[in-house]
XYZ file of C-alpha atoms in Angstrom:
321
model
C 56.618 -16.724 -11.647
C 53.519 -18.586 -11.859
C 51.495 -19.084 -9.293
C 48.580 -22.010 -8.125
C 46.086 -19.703 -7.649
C 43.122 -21.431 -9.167
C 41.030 -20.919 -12.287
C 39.364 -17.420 -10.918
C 42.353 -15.884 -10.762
C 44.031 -13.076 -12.745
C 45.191 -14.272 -15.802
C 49.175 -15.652 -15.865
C 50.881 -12.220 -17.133
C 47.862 -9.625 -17.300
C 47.061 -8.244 -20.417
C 48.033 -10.021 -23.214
C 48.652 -8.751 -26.927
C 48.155 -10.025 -30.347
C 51.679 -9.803 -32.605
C 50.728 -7.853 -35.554
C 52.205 -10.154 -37.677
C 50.307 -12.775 -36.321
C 47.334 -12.976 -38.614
C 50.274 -12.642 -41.667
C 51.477 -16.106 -40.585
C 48.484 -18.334 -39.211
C 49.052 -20.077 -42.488
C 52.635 -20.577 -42.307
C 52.047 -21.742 -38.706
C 49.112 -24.197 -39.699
C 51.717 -26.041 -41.741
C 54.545 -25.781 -39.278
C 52.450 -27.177 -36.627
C 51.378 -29.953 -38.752
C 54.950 -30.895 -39.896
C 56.072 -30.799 -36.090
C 53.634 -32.596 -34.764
C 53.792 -35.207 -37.073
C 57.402 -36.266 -36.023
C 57.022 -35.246 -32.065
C 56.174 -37.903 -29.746
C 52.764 -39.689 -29.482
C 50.764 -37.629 -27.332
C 51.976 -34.473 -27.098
C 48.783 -33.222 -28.695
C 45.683 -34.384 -27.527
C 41.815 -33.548 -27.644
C 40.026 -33.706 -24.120
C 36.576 -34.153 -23.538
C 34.751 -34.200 -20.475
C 34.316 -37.932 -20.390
C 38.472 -38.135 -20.808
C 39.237 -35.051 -18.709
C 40.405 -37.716 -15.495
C 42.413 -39.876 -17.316
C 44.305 -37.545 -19.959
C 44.653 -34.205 -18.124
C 44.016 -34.783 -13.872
C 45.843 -38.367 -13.739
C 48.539 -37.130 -16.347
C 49.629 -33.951 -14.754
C 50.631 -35.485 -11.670
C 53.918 -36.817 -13.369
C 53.970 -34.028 -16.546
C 52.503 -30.421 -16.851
C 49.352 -30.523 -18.861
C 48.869 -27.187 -20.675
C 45.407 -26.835 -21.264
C 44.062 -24.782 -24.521
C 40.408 -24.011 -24.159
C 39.373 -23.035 -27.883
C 36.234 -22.807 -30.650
C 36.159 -23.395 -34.270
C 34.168 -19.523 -34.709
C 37.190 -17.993 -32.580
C 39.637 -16.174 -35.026
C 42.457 -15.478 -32.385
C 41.893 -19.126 -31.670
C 43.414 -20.536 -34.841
C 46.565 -17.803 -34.038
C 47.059 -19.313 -31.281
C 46.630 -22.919 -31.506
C 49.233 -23.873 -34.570
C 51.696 -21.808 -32.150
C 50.981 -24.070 -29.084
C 51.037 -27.840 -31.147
C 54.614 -26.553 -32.812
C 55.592 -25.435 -29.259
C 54.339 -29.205 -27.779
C 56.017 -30.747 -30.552
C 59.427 -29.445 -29.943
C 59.138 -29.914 -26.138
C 58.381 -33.262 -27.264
C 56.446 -34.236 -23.700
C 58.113 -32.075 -21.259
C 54.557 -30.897 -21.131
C 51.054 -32.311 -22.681
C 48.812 -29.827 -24.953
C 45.029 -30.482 -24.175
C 42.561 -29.087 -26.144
C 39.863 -28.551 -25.208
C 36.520 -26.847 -27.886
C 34.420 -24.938 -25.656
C 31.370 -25.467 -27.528
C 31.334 -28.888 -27.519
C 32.543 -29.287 -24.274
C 30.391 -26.663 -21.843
C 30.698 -28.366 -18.579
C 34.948 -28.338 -18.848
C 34.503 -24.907 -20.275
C 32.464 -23.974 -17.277
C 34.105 -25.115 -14.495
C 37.793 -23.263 -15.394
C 35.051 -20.004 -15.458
C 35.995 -19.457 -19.063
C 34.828 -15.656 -19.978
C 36.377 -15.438 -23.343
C 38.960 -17.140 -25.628
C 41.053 -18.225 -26.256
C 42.017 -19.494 -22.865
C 45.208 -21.524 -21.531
C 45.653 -22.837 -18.754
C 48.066 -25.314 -16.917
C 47.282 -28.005 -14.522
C 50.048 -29.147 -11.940
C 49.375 -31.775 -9.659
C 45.924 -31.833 -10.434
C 45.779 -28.085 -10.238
C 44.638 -25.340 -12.350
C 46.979 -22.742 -13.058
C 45.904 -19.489 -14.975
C 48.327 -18.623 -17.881
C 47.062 -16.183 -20.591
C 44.247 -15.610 -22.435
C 44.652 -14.202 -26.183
C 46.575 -14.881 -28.666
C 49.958 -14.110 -27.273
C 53.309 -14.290 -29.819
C 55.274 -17.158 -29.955
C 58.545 -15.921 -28.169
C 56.135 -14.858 -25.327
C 54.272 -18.076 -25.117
C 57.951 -20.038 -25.103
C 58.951 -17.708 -22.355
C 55.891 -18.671 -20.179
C 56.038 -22.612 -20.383
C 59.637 -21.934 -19.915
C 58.560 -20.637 -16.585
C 55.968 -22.605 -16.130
C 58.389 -25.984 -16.228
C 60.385 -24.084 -13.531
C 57.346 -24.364 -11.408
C 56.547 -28.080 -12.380
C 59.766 -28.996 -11.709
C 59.049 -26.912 -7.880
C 56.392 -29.285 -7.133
C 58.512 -32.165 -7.878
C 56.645 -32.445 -11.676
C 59.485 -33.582 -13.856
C 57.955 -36.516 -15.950
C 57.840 -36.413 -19.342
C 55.442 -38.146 -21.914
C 56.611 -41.756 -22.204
C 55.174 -44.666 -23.126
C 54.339 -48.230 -21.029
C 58.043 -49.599 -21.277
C 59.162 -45.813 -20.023
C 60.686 -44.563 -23.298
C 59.773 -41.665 -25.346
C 57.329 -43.385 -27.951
C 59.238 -43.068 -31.590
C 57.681 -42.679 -34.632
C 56.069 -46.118 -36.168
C 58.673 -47.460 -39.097
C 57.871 -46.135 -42.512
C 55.986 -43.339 -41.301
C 55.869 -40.216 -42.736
C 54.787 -36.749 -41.948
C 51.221 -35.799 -42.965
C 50.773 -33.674 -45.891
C 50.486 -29.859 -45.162
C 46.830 -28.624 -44.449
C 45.480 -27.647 -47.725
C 44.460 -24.001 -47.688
C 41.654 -21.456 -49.742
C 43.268 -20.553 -52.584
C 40.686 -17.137 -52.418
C 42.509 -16.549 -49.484
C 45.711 -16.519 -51.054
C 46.504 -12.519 -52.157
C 44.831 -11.507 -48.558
C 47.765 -13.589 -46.776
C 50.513 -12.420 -48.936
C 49.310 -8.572 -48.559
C 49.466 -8.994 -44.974
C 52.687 -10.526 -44.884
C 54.046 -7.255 -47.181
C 52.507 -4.663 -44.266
C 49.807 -4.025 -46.984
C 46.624 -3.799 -44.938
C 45.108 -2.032 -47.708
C 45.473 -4.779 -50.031
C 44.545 -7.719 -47.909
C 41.651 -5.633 -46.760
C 41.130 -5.148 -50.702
C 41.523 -9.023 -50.725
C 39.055 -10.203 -48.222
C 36.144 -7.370 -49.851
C 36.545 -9.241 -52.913
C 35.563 -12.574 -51.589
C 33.152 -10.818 -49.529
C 31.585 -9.304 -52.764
C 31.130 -12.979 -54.278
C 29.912 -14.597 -51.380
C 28.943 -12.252 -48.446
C 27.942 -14.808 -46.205
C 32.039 -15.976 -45.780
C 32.403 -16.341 -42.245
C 36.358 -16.180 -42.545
C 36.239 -13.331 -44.524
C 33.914 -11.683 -42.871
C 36.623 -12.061 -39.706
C 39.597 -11.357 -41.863
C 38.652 -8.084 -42.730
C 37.744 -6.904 -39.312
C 40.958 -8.290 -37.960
C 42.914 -6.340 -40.887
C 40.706 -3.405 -39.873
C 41.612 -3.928 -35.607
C 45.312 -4.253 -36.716
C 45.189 -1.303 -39.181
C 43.902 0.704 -36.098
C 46.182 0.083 -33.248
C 49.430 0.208 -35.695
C 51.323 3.005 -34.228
C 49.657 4.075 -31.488
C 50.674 4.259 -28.119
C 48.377 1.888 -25.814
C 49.879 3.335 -22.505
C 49.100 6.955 -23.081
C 46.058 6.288 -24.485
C 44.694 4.356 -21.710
C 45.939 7.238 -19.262
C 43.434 9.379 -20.911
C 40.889 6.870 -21.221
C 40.428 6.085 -17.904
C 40.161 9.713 -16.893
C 36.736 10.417 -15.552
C 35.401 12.711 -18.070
C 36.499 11.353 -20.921
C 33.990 8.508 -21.657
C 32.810 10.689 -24.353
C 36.230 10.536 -26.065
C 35.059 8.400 -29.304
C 38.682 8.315 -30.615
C 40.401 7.373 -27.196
C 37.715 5.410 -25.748
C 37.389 3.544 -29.724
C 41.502 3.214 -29.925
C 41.592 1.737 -26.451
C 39.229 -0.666 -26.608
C 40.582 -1.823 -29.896
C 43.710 -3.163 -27.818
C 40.942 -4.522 -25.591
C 39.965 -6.416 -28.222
C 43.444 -7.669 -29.238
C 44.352 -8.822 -25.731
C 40.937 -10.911 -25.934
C 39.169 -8.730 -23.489
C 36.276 -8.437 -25.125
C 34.156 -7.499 -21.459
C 36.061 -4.561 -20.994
C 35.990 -3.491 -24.660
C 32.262 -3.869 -24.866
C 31.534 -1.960 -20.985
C 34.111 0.994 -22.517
C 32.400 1.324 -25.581
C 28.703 0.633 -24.304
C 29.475 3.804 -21.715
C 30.814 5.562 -24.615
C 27.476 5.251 -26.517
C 25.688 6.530 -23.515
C 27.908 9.802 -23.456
C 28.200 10.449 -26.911
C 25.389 12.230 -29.280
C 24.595 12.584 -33.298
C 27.123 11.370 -35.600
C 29.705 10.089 -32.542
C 27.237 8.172 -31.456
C 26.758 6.403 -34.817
C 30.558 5.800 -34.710
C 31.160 3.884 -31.915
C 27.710 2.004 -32.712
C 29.277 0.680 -35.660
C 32.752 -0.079 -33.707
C 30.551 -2.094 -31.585
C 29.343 -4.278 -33.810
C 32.652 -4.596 -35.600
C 33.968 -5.841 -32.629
C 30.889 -8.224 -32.277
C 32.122 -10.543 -35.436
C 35.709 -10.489 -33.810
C 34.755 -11.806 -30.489
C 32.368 -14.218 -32.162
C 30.127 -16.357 -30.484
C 32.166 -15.625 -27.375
C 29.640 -15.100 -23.829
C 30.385 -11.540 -23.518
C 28.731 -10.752 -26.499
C 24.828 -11.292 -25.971
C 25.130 -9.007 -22.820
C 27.001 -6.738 -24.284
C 24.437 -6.248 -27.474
C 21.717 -5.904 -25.211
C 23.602 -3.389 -23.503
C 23.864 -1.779 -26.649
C 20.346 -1.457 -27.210
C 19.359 0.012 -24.107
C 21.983 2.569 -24.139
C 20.294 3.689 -27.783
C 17.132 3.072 -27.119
């Protein structure tokens, strides 16, 4: 069940995880998003800012659950996750608002939920904060927790949904019509359909050769590592890894400690990757060393310009140097 327990709390279900197949169908998401949101009620989808934040999200959820998704345009898991959540609002159509919110542009919102990496969601109730998930969780886990989440609402005596002055679902203005699907990078093209075949070889092929025409390709740049993260964790077993991990001698384990903070890293816990493989630096020597050095920075591109990084890279440094 979910539970008020404000924004410093432990994340809505723990650890999260990133569906494999996830980065496969960000595309195929993008454009179901789009479609759905095009012919769901005005207002189901709606950008915050902290000049708005009263009005759209505080004043709202006291009649309708506001979920709030606290994204950034550099965040990779971010554009998993947000397609999943505007198809989700969409077909809810305004049992619940989506409020996004970019970190970047908006610190002061971002600092005040205590935002250490993203992306983050969160639901507000009554003027409330309520921690859900951070990640990119998959879709029949997300549906599962707003399923819960309405449960909650509905608890609290938050049953509204999105209507409009005269206290009707707002319809769709005559003669409207959906907006076209969100034009995609042809370059990208053979990366998403290798990934969709299981062929992380090929998309990883695929993203190399745009790399090799234009290094500087920020997407690219991310795709690859994220082919590389999922190419990693494929098969192995998290739990029993972790129960060797966290074993007090073993912090000079490069393959466990590596492997384990790889699902770190898909679970958006970049912190905790970062300490595990910082500590593993410090306990490793020679060529080991040099291995989780470079998993390090690997993992640098995925998290982005997310907070945990600058620490972690100087935490990096000291532990070589």
């Amino acid at each position: 069940m979910v539970e008020d327990r404000g924004v410093t709390s432990t994340p809505f279900s723990g650890r999260g995880a990133i569906d494999l197949g996830a980065l496969a169908s960000a595309r195929q998401n993008q454009q179901q998003a789009a479609a759905a949101v095009a012919n769901a009620p005005a207002g189901v989808v709606i950008d915050v800012t902290e000049a708005s934040f009263q009005s759209a999200v505080i004043e709202r959820s006291m009649t309708v659950p506001v979920v709030l998704d606290l994204w950034a345009e550099w965040c990779g898991p971010c554009k998993q996750l947000s397609p999943i959540l505007e198809k989700l609002a969409a077909e809810y159509a305004g049992r619940w608002i989506l409020a996004k919110v970019d970190v970047d542009a908006e610190k002061r919102v971002a600092a005040a939920f205590q935002v250490q990496s993203i992306p983050s969601v969160f639901a507000v109730i009554m003027g409330q904060p309520v921690p859900l998930f951070q990640g990119a969780y998959p879709e029949p886990q997300i549906r599962a927790i707003l399923d819960e989440l309405l449960k909650v609402a509905a608890e609290q005596g938050v049953t509204g949904t999105l209507t409009d002055d005269h206290g009707q679902v707002p319809e769709e203005p005559a003669g409207a019509e959906a907006d076209t699907e969100p034009a995609t990078d042809p370059r990208f093209d053979a990366a998403f359909n290798a990934i969709e075949a299981g062929d992380w070889d090929g998309a990883a092929a695929a993203y190399q050769l745009i790399l090799d025409a234009d290094p500087s390709e920020r997407d690219a740049i991310a795709g690859l590592a994220t082919v590389g993260l999922y190419r990693r964790t494929e098969g192995e077993d998290e739990g029993a890894l972790r129960a060797i991990a966290d074993q007090p001698d073993a912090a000079a384990d490069v393959r466990v400690q590596c492997a384990t903070a790889d699902f770190d890293a898909l679970a958006g816990s970049w912190t905790l990757a970062f300490d595990r493989l910082v500590a593993c630096v410090r306990a490793s020597i020679g060529p080991d060393r040099e291995l989780v050095r470079a998993r390090l920075l690997e993992l640098f591109v995925l998290a982005g310009e997310d907070p945990a990084v600058p620490a972690a890279r100087t935490a990096l440094a000291n532990a070589l140097f």
